[in-house]
Amino acid sequence: MEEVGANGRPGTVYFFGTCLVDLFFPEAGLAGIELLRREGLRVVYPQAQTCCGQPAFNCGYRDEALSVARAQVALFPEPWPVVVPSGSCAGMIRTHYPELFAGEPDEAAARGLAGRVHELTEFLVDVLHVSLVDRGEPVKVTWHASCHAMREAGVAAQPKALLAQLANVELVPLGRERECCGFGGTFSVREPEISAAMVEDKAADVAATGAALVLSGDGGCLLNVGGALERQGSRARPRHVAEFLLERTRGR
Amino acid sequence: MGADGAPPPGAGAHGFRARATAALGDPQVRANFRRAMDGLMAKRAALFADPAEWRAMRALGASIRARTLARLPELLERLEERCRANGIEVHWAETTAEANEVVLDLLRARGATRVVKGKSMVSEEMHLNDFLEAHGVESLESDLGEYVIQLDGETPSHIIMPAIHKDRQQIARLFGRKIRDAAYSEDVDELTATARRVLRRKFEEADAGISGVNCAVAETGTLVLIENEGNGRMSTHVPPLHVALMGLEKVVERLEDVPPLLSLLTRSATGQLVTTYVNMISGPRSPGEKDGPREVHLVVLDNGRSRIYEDEELAVTLRCIRCGACMNHCPVYTRVGGHAYDAVYPGPIGKVLTPQMEGVDRRHELPHASSLCGACAEVCPVEIPITRLLVRLRAEASTRRVGSTVLGAGGARSGGEALSWRLWKRAFGSPGAYRLVSWLATRLGRLPVPRLGPLRAWTSVRTAPRPARRSLHELAREKGVPDA
């Protein structure tokens, strides 16, 4: 059973930062932690965490994926929720750990972890029911829905529900919002020409919105789309949704 | 293709990546596919506007196909028995070569030299037109799209809309060049009328008609064939001999299984509630009847399907009802078009089917030509988990697993790639190693490095990724975020 506080909320949560956030978007990770702490939760960040194993798993190297995944499973022994600032990594743990660990001695632990993993915005909306007060200047943003957030983790409405709470934020719909940006992990370097065609289209769609920021909940998409925007000389900048939510609501 | 000793179609300068790159550089290909796929996606979406209805229909479709596959051998026997009772002769072909011989024998025994064809993807697997032409039989495609590409010596670029890579002007020029007495016109009605004029005479003259099968009903021995142009009905009813071709997975158990599948198929494929023609063929002309073929034959092709069926997870591939929705929604297919795959079945389902039929060793590029975005699986009307199958086939290609029944398993193992993943495992599998890797990445990652290999590919259209100066691990420690 999860520890539940008097208000029906968990008292403590784990934070699984993901390798991309760790190395490229640590501020987004800190922002995620702060968004949770601000709601009165104790946040635990196991320092031994590395990566969920998805890169090797998706390339068909199951043994290597299992080995790295196994090292993570052991880090979250308490029955606390595990919050992840990535739909892709949350989807990996939730959807694929049960099959990856099937028949393994730690299958039960992996299944247990899979059952209490939450993508960050999903956790803020569906579990914590947060209320946000916008303290920022008027700004126009657009939302890039990550494929794995939508289709593996089942997270689509939650980030938009959070943005809708921000009075001064205008969310401009992105053309072909449900189409992949072309990152796809190793796909971006195995099929660089196709990936390039996809991200160029995506960056052009972002630029067409006139938004100052393209927000997403996944580091891979942000690296990909952000890199293309920068190369195209676009003024639109990539931003992780956690970082944006914190910036808007702490009155900076 | 097939076991003919030819170099793997996926390899080297002539592989998928080279063909895809060429297609990406062709603005006509890019524009034609984008426009066509956008249109098809919108039409499908309009017919599945109610998510609850979609979920219910799809669950039913998936369950019908799953139930069929669970009893496949038994249902095929039943189908044969019922077809024979209806006067439809059934022939089994393990390979495409065998299937071609069956068809040729049937034609030769009746002195047939002129054939009209309805659309059939199985006949594409067989390369039947080339085979028949080589044996002195004229085999004319009568589906308008198939007619267009046959005229141009091409193969289909889409399983439902074979000439979707061509626009109106390209077809106008083709007709002007290839059809005698055809006045040049870019008017769709005039182009259609020209094709109709040519085909009408061919239907009357044909000695035999060859068609595909959308599904075959085991309990009644009925062959179901849907189409929009009437050419399917003409091909199967006007000539004295009708030869139907089907993959062995196309059987369904009961007549009542047909309407839900057809409804899913037409909505998913072309955004139609129903096709203009629904042909239910239950035997040749009976005594006293004035029309219909004198003989009906059904050729059931295996071509690797029973091998796919042997694998519990991969067998789900055989649920496919060939609607093409996966390719219509695929961001890769939309950009490179069907010909880049060099396969009978392009797009997502082709990336699953082709390596299984031709070998994961030969076609290992195909399962990797996906960002695993999942748009395909999301729209599949029979719930084929395409992305999961792609990942499975990637694993089959690189690792020879004991007991694997996958053709060519382990045959595409690359020592360099395997080593990379072993190093990755070292780096990410232990906290100490990862601490070193992340320290190096954050301290040295902003230094200019030669743009080679993956970085060169990445930076073709993007700036190089810049690691943060300090990792989240460090920042969390500094902020006093507890470790346990």
PDB file of N, CA and C in Angstrom, chain B residues 255-331:
ATOM      1  N   LEU B 255     -20.168 -16.170 -41.707  1.00  0.00           N
ATOM      2  CA  LEU B 255     -20.664 -15.098 -42.561  1.00  0.00           C
ATOM      3  C   LEU B 255     -20.856 -13.810 -41.754  1.00  0.00           C
ATOM      4  N   GLU B 256     -21.276 -13.961 -40.521  1.00  0.00           N
ATOM      5  CA  GLU B 256     -21.523 -12.772 -39.696  1.00  0.00           C
ATOM      6  C   GLU B 256     -20.216 -12.054 -39.294  1.00  0.00           C
ATOM      7  N   ASP B 257     -19.092 -12.694 -39.525  1.00  0.00           N
ATOM      8  CA  ASP B 257     -17.811 -12.022 -39.273  1.00  0.00           C
ATOM      9  C   ASP B 257     -17.496 -11.010 -40.374  1.00  0.00           C
ATOM     10  N   VAL B 258     -18.133 -11.143 -41.521  1.00  0.00           N
ATOM     11  CA  VAL B 258     -17.761 -10.329 -42.682  1.00  0.00           C
ATOM     12  C   VAL B 258     -18.156  -8.848 -42.534  1.00  0.00           C
ATOM     13  N   PRO B 259     -19.405  -8.532 -42.189  1.00  0.00           N
ATOM     14  CA  PRO B 259     -19.765  -7.092 -42.156  1.00  0.00           C
ATOM     15  C   PRO B 259     -18.897  -6.235 -41.238  1.00  0.00           C
ATOM     16  N   PRO B 260     -18.610  -6.676 -40.005  1.00  0.00           N
ATOM     17  CA  PRO B 260     -17.758  -5.809 -39.178  1.00  0.00           C
ATOM     18  C   PRO B 260     -16.367  -5.612 -39.768  1.00  0.00           C
ATOM     19  N   LEU B 261     -15.815  -6.665 -40.350  1.00  0.00           N
ATOM     20  CA  LEU B 261     -14.473  -6.531 -40.929  1.00  0.00           C
ATOM     21  C   LEU B 261     -14.483  -5.606 -42.136  1.00  0.00           C
ATOM     22  N   LEU B 262     -15.493  -5.747 -42.985  1.00  0.00           N
ATOM     23  CA  LEU B 262     -15.559  -4.887 -44.164  1.00  0.00           C
ATOM     24  C   LEU B 262     -15.760  -3.433 -43.763  1.00  0.00           C
ATOM     25  N   SER B 263     -16.555  -3.226 -42.745  1.00  0.00           N
ATOM     26  CA  SER B 263     -16.814  -1.858 -42.299  1.00  0.00           C
ATOM     27  C   SER B 263     -15.531  -1.215 -41.776  1.00  0.00           C
ATOM     28  N   LEU B 264     -14.784  -1.974 -40.997  1.00  0.00           N
ATOM     29  CA  LEU B 264     -13.492  -1.473 -40.506  1.00  0.00           C
ATOM     30  C   LEU B 264     -12.528  -1.240 -41.659  1.00  0.00           C
ATOM     31  N   LEU B 265     -12.555  -2.166 -42.607  1.00  0.00           N
ATOM     32  CA  LEU B 265     -11.628  -2.090 -43.736  1.00  0.00           C
ATOM     33  C   LEU B 265     -11.872  -0.845 -44.586  1.00  0.00           C
ATOM     34  N   THR B 266     -13.113  -0.604 -44.969  1.00  0.00           N
ATOM     35  CA  THR B 266     -13.381   0.512 -45.882  1.00  0.00           C
ATOM     36  C   THR B 266     -13.245   1.858 -45.183  1.00  0.00           C
ATOM     37  N   ARG B 267     -13.657   1.924 -43.925  1.00  0.00           N
ATOM     38  CA  ARG B 267     -13.476   3.182 -43.185  1.00  0.00           C
ATOM     39  C   ARG B 267     -11.999   3.484 -42.998  1.00  0.00           C
ATOM     40  N   SER B 268     -11.225   2.447 -42.657  1.00  0.00           N
ATOM     41  CA  SER B 268      -9.801   2.647 -42.383  1.00  0.00           C
ATOM     42  C   SER B 268      -9.022   2.951 -43.654  1.00  0.00           C
ATOM     43  N   ALA B 269      -9.424   2.323 -44.753  1.00  0.00           N
ATOM     44  CA  ALA B 269      -8.633   2.399 -45.975  1.00  0.00           C
ATOM     45  C   ALA B 269      -8.879   3.692 -46.734  1.00  0.00           C
ATOM     46  N   THR B 270     -10.146   3.915 -47.062  1.00  0.00           N
ATOM     47  CA  THR B 270     -10.466   5.026 -47.952  1.00  0.00           C
ATOM     48  C   THR B 270     -11.463   6.003 -47.343  1.00  0.00           C
ATOM     49  N   GLY B 271     -11.843   5.755 -46.095  1.00  0.00           N
ATOM     50  CA  GLY B 271     -12.821   6.633 -45.478  1.00  0.00           C
ATOM     51  C   GLY B 271     -14.194   6.473 -46.100  1.00  0.00           C
ATOM     52  N   GLN B 272     -14.527   5.244 -46.452  1.00  0.00           N
ATOM     53  CA  GLN B 272     -15.849   4.960 -47.019  1.00  0.00           C
ATOM     54  C   GLN B 272     -16.634   4.097 -46.037  1.00  0.00           C
ATOM     55  N   LEU B 273     -17.952   4.345 -45.956  1.00  0.00           N
ATOM     56  CA  LEU B 273     -18.792   3.494 -45.117  1.00  0.00           C
ATOM     57  C   LEU B 273     -18.939   2.123 -45.742  1.00  0.00           C
ATOM     58  N   VAL B 274     -18.986   2.114 -47.068  1.00  0.00           N
ATOM     59  CA  VAL B 274     -19.079   0.845 -47.792  1.00  0.00           C
ATOM     60  C   VAL B 274     -18.527   1.094 -49.180  1.00  0.00           C
ATOM     61  N   THR B 275     -18.001   0.057 -49.811  1.00  0.00           N
ATOM     62  CA  THR B 275     -17.504   0.221 -51.175  1.00  0.00           C
ATOM     63  C   THR B 275     -18.665   0.146 -52.164  1.00  0.00           C
ATOM     64  N   THR B 276     -18.418   0.618 -53.369  1.00  0.00           N
ATOM     65  CA  THR B 276     -19.464   0.608 -54.392  1.00  0.00           C
ATOM     66  C   THR B 276     -19.894  -0.822 -54.728  1.00  0.00           C
ATOM     67  N   TYR B 277     -18.957  -1.717 -54.750  1.00  0.00           N
ATOM     68  CA  TYR B 277     -19.253  -3.121 -55.042  1.00  0.00           C
ATOM     69  C   TYR B 277     -18.814  -3.998 -53.878  1.00  0.00           C
ATOM     70  N   VAL B 278     -19.693  -4.906 -53.487  1.00  0.00           N
ATOM     71  CA  VAL B 278     -19.349  -5.962 -52.537  1.00  0.00           C
ATOM     72  C   VAL B 278     -19.703  -7.273 -53.224  1.00  0.00           C
ATOM     73  N   ASN B 279     -18.698  -8.021 -53.634  1.00  0.00           N
ATOM     74  CA  ASN B 279     -18.926  -9.269 -54.365  1.00  0.00           C
ATOM     75  C   ASN B 279     -18.832 -10.449 -53.404  1.00  0.00           C
ATOM     76  N   MET B 280     -19.883 -11.265 -53.396  1.00  0.00           N
ATOM     77  CA  MET B 280     -19.866 -12.478 -52.573  1.00  0.00           C
ATOM     78  C   MET B 280     -19.956 -13.647 -53.555  1.00  0.00           C
ATOM     79  N   ILE B 281     -18.869 -14.335 -53.751  1.00  0.00           N
ATOM     80  CA  ILE B 281     -18.797 -15.362 -54.790  1.00  0.00           C
ATOM     81  C   ILE B 281     -18.874 -16.734 -54.132  1.00  0.00           C
ATOM     82  N   SER B 282     -19.943 -17.452 -54.486  1.00  0.00           N
ATOM     83  CA  SER B 282     -20.170 -18.737 -53.820  1.00  0.00           C
ATOM     84  C   SER B 282     -20.216 -19.892 -54.808  1.00  0.00           C
ATOM     85  N   GLY B 283     -19.566 -19.715 -55.966  1.00  0.00           N
ATOM     86  CA  GLY B 283     -19.496 -20.841 -56.893  1.00  0.00           C
ATOM     87  C   GLY B 283     -19.631 -20.388 -58.320  1.00  0.00           C
ATOM     88  N   PRO B 284     -19.366 -21.302 -59.255  1.00  0.00           N
ATOM     89  CA  PRO B 284     -19.507 -20.977 -60.675  1.00  0.00           C
ATOM     90  C   PRO B 284     -20.974 -20.886 -61.074  1.00  0.00           C
ATOM     91  N   ARG B 285     -21.213 -20.541 -62.324  1.00  0.00           N
ATOM     92  CA  ARG B 285     -22.557 -20.477 -62.892  1.00  0.00           C
ATOM     93  C   ARG B 285     -23.276 -21.829 -62.691  1.00  0.00           C
ATOM     94  N   SER B 286     -24.484 -21.771 -62.204  1.00  0.00           N
ATOM     95  CA  SER B 286     -25.258 -23.009 -62.026  1.00  0.00           C
ATOM     96  C   SER B 286     -26.011 -23.307 -63.312  1.00  0.00           C
ATOM     97  N   PRO B 287     -26.423 -24.567 -63.498  1.00  0.00           N
ATOM     98  CA  PRO B 287     -27.213 -24.888 -64.690  1.00  0.00           C
ATOM     99  C   PRO B 287     -28.448 -23.985 -64.745  1.00  0.00           C
ATOM    100  N   GLY B 288     -28.701 -23.420 -65.893  1.00  0.00           N
ATOM    101  CA  GLY B 288     -29.877 -22.561 -66.044  1.00  0.00           C
ATOM    102  C   GLY B 288     -29.578 -21.091 -65.811  1.00  0.00           C
ATOM    103  N   GLU B 289     -28.415 -20.772 -65.171  1.00  0.00           N
ATOM    104  CA  GLU B 289     -28.056 -19.364 -64.960  1.00  0.00           C
ATOM    105  C   GLU B 289     -27.451 -18.794 -66.235  1.00  0.00           C
ATOM    106  N   LYS B 290     -27.672 -17.503 -66.438  1.00  0.00           N
ATOM    107  CA  LYS B 290     -27.278 -16.900 -67.711  1.00  0.00           C
ATOM    108  C   LYS B 290     -25.916 -16.240 -67.663  1.00  0.00           C
ATOM    109  N   ASP B 291     -25.399 -15.996 -66.471  1.00  0.00           N
ATOM    110  CA  ASP B 291     -24.066 -15.386 -66.433  1.00  0.00           C
ATOM    111  C   ASP B 291     -23.250 -15.976 -65.296  1.00  0.00           C
ATOM    112  N   GLY B 292     -22.024 -15.467 -65.199  1.00  0.00           N
ATOM    113  CA  GLY B 292     -21.091 -16.000 -64.219  1.00  0.00           C
ATOM    114  C   GLY B 292     -20.112 -16.931 -64.904  1.00  0.00           C
ATOM    115  N   PRO B 293     -18.950 -17.121 -64.265  1.00  0.00           N
ATOM    116  CA  PRO B 293     -17.921 -17.973 -64.860  1.00  0.00           C
ATOM    117  C   PRO B 293     -18.339 -19.452 -64.858  1.00  0.00           C
ATOM    118  N   ARG B 294     -17.812 -20.200 -65.809  1.00  0.00           N
ATOM    119  CA  ARG B 294     -18.094 -21.649 -65.860  1.00  0.00           C
ATOM    120  C   ARG B 294     -17.335 -22.371 -64.753  1.00  0.00           C
ATOM    121  N   GLU B 295     -16.162 -21.802 -64.412  1.00  0.00           N
ATOM    122  CA  GLU B 295     -15.313 -22.445 -63.398  1.00  0.00           C
ATOM    123  C   GLU B 295     -14.772 -21.398 -62.436  1.00  0.00           C
ATOM    124  N   VAL B 296     -14.717 -21.753 -61.173  1.00  0.00           N
ATOM    125  CA  VAL B 296     -14.074 -20.884 -60.186  1.00  0.00           C
ATOM    126  C   VAL B 296     -13.019 -21.697 -59.432  1.00  0.00           C
ATOM    127  N   HIS B 297     -11.829 -21.150 -59.347  1.00  0.00           N
ATOM    128  CA  HIS B 297     -10.732 -21.801 -58.625  1.00  0.00           C
ATOM    129  C   HIS B 297     -10.190 -20.842 -57.573  1.00  0.00           C
ATOM    130  N   LEU B 298      -9.837 -21.417 -56.436  1.00  0.00           N
ATOM    131  CA  LEU B 298      -9.230 -20.628 -55.368  1.00  0.00           C
ATOM    132  C   LEU B 298      -7.822 -21.145 -55.112  1.00  0.00           C
ATOM    133  N   VAL B 299      -6.848 -20.252 -55.232  1.00  0.00           N
ATOM    134  CA  VAL B 299      -5.460 -20.617 -54.929  1.00  0.00           C
ATOM    135  C   VAL B 299      -5.103 -20.002 -53.578  1.00  0.00           C
ATOM    136  N   VAL B 300      -4.766 -20.866 -52.624  1.00  0.00           N
ATOM    137  CA  VAL B 300      -4.430 -20.394 -51.281  1.00  0.00           C
ATOM    138  C   VAL B 300      -2.910 -20.440 -51.117  1.00  0.00           C
ATOM    139  N   LEU B 301      -2.325 -19.263 -50.881  1.00  0.00           N
ATOM    140  CA  LEU B 301      -0.865 -19.140 -50.842  1.00  0.00           C
ATOM    141  C   LEU B 301      -0.336 -19.054 -49.414  1.00  0.00           C
ATOM    142  N   ASP B 302       0.722 -19.787 -49.171  1.00  0.00           N
ATOM    143  CA  ASP B 302       1.398 -19.708 -47.872  1.00  0.00           C
ATOM    144  C   ASP B 302       2.483 -18.621 -47.926  1.00  0.00           C
ATOM    145  N   ASN B 303       3.547 -18.850 -48.702  1.00  0.00           N
ATOM    146  CA  ASN B 303       4.644 -17.882 -48.842  1.00  0.00           C
ATOM    147  C   ASN B 303       5.116 -17.314 -47.502  1.00  0.00           C
ATOM    148  N   GLY B 304       5.435 -18.201 -46.598  1.00  0.00           N
ATOM    149  CA  GLY B 304       6.017 -17.787 -45.316  1.00  0.00           C
ATOM    150  C   GLY B 304       5.023 -17.539 -44.204  1.00  0.00           C
ATOM    151  N   ARG B 305       3.734 -17.585 -44.532  1.00  0.00           N
ATOM    152  CA  ARG B 305       2.739 -17.262 -43.501  1.00  0.00           C
ATOM    153  C   ARG B 305       2.689 -18.312 -42.392  1.00  0.00           C
ATOM    154  N   SER B 306       2.833 -19.598 -42.767  1.00  0.00           N
ATOM    155  CA  SER B 306       2.744 -20.616 -41.714  1.00  0.00           C
ATOM    156  C   SER B 306       3.960 -20.520 -40.781  1.00  0.00           C
ATOM    157  N   ARG B 307       5.070 -20.025 -41.291  1.00  0.00           N
ATOM    158  CA  ARG B 307       6.225 -19.806 -40.427  1.00  0.00           C
ATOM    159  C   ARG B 307       5.933 -18.663 -39.439  1.00  0.00           C
ATOM    160  N   ILE B 308       5.317 -17.616 -39.932  1.00  0.00           N
ATOM    161  CA  ILE B 308       4.932 -16.505 -39.053  1.00  0.00           C
ATOM    162  C   ILE B 308       3.962 -17.016 -37.983  1.00  0.00           C
ATOM    163  N   TYR B 309       3.069 -17.894 -38.418  1.00  0.00           N
ATOM    164  CA  TYR B 309       2.033 -18.431 -37.525  1.00  0.00           C
ATOM    165  C   TYR B 309       2.629 -19.234 -36.365  1.00  0.00           C
ATOM    166  N   GLU B 310       3.818 -19.805 -36.598  1.00  0.00           N
ATOM    167  CA  GLU B 310       4.449 -20.641 -35.565  1.00  0.00           C
ATOM    168  C   GLU B 310       4.863 -19.848 -34.337  1.00  0.00           C
ATOM    169  N   ASP B 311       5.129 -18.568 -34.494  1.00  0.00           N
ATOM    170  CA  ASP B 311       5.601 -17.759 -33.377  1.00  0.00           C
ATOM    171  C   ASP B 311       4.429 -17.075 -32.696  1.00  0.00           C
ATOM    172  N   GLU B 312       4.289 -17.358 -31.418  1.00  0.00           N
ATOM    173  CA  GLU B 312       3.105 -16.902 -30.690  1.00  0.00           C
ATOM    174  C   GLU B 312       2.917 -15.382 -30.756  1.00  0.00           C
ATOM    175  N   GLU B 313       4.011 -14.630 -30.616  1.00  0.00           N
ATOM    176  CA  GLU B 313       3.896 -13.171 -30.619  1.00  0.00           C
ATOM    177  C   GLU B 313       3.743 -12.617 -32.040  1.00  0.00           C
ATOM    178  N   LEU B 314       4.523 -13.168 -32.965  1.00  0.00           N
ATOM    179  CA  LEU B 314       4.518 -12.626 -34.327  1.00  0.00           C
ATOM    180  C   LEU B 314       3.285 -13.031 -35.130  1.00  0.00           C
ATOM    181  N   ALA B 315       2.604 -14.083 -34.697  1.00  0.00           N
ATOM    182  CA  ALA B 315       1.428 -14.558 -35.434  1.00  0.00           C
ATOM    183  C   ALA B 315       0.371 -13.468 -35.586  1.00  0.00           C
ATOM    184  N   VAL B 316       0.398 -12.508 -34.694  1.00  0.00           N
ATOM    185  CA  VAL B 316      -0.570 -11.409 -34.737  1.00  0.00           C
ATOM    186  C   VAL B 316      -0.418 -10.600 -36.043  1.00  0.00           C
ATOM    187  N   THR B 317       0.745 -10.704 -36.674  1.00  0.00           N
ATOM    188  CA  THR B 317       0.953 -10.082 -37.990  1.00  0.00           C
ATOM    189  C   THR B 317      -0.143 -10.521 -38.969  1.00  0.00           C
ATOM    190  N   LEU B 318      -0.582 -11.772 -38.816  1.00  0.00           N
ATOM    191  CA  LEU B 318      -1.532 -12.345 -39.769  1.00  0.00           C
ATOM    192  C   LEU B 318      -2.964 -11.864 -39.560  1.00  0.00           C
ATOM    193  N   ARG B 319      -3.162 -11.045 -38.540  1.00  0.00           N
ATOM    194  CA  ARG B 319      -4.499 -10.437 -38.391  1.00  0.00           C
ATOM    195  C   ARG B 319      -4.796  -9.444 -39.510  1.00  0.00           C
ATOM    196  N   CYS B 320      -3.751  -8.926 -40.123  1.00  0.00           N
ATOM    197  CA  CYS B 320      -3.873  -7.786 -41.043  1.00  0.00           C
ATOM    198  C   CYS B 320      -4.938  -8.008 -42.105  1.00  0.00           C
ATOM    199  N   ILE B 321      -5.779  -7.000 -42.297  1.00  0.00           N
ATOM    200  CA  ILE B 321      -6.819  -7.070 -43.325  1.00  0.00           C
ATOM    201  C   ILE B 321      -6.475  -6.165 -44.509  1.00  0.00           C
ATOM    202  N   ARG B 322      -5.232  -5.683 -44.559  1.00  0.00           N
ATOM    203  CA  ARG B 322      -4.720  -4.934 -45.706  1.00  0.00           C
ATOM    204  C   ARG B 322      -5.525  -3.660 -45.993  1.00  0.00           C
ATOM    205  N   CYS B 323      -5.733  -2.868 -44.964  1.00  0.00           N
ATOM    206  CA  CYS B 323      -6.483  -1.623 -45.158  1.00  0.00           C
ATOM    207  C   CYS B 323      -5.546  -0.473 -45.522  1.00  0.00           C
ATOM    208  N   GLY B 324      -4.282  -0.579 -45.122  1.00  0.00           N
ATOM    209  CA  GLY B 324      -3.324   0.474 -45.459  1.00  0.00           C
ATOM    210  C   GLY B 324      -3.370   1.689 -44.532  1.00  0.00           C
ATOM    211  N   ALA B 325      -4.197   1.658 -43.491  1.00  0.00           N
ATOM    212  CA  ALA B 325      -4.270   2.821 -42.589  1.00  0.00           C
ATOM    213  C   ALA B 325      -2.914   3.092 -41.949  1.00  0.00           C
ATOM    214  N   CYS B 326      -2.145   2.032 -41.675  1.00  0.00           N
ATOM    215  CA  CYS B 326      -0.841   2.235 -41.023  1.00  0.00           C
ATOM    216  C   CYS B 326       0.081   3.066 -41.903  1.00  0.00           C
ATOM    217  N   MET B 327       0.048   2.789 -43.229  1.00  0.00           N
ATOM    218  CA  MET B 327       0.920   3.597 -44.089  1.00  0.00           C
ATOM    219  C   MET B 327       0.378   5.012 -44.254  1.00  0.00           C
ATOM    220  N   ASN B 328      -0.940   5.151 -44.308  1.00  0.00           N
ATOM    221  CA  ASN B 328      -1.515   6.488 -44.454  1.00  0.00           C
ATOM    222  C   ASN B 328      -1.123   7.398 -43.289  1.00  0.00           C
ATOM    223  N   HIS B 329      -0.916   6.802 -42.115  1.00  0.00           N
ATOM    224  CA  HIS B 329      -0.631   7.591 -40.921  1.00  0.00           C
ATOM    225  C   HIS B 329       0.848   7.605 -40.561  1.00  0.00           C
ATOM    226  N   CYS B 330       1.670   6.974 -41.374  1.00  0.00           N
ATOM    227  CA  CYS B 330       3.087   6.837 -41.020  1.00  0.00           C
ATOM    228  C   CYS B 330       3.885   8.059 -41.482  1.00  0.00           C
ATOM    229  N   PRO B 331       4.580   8.731 -40.549  1.00  0.00           N
ATOM    230  CA  PRO B 331       5.352   9.910 -40.946  1.00  0.00           C
ATOM    231  C   PRO B 331       6.542   9.555 -41.834  1.00  0.00           C
TER     232      PRO B 331
END
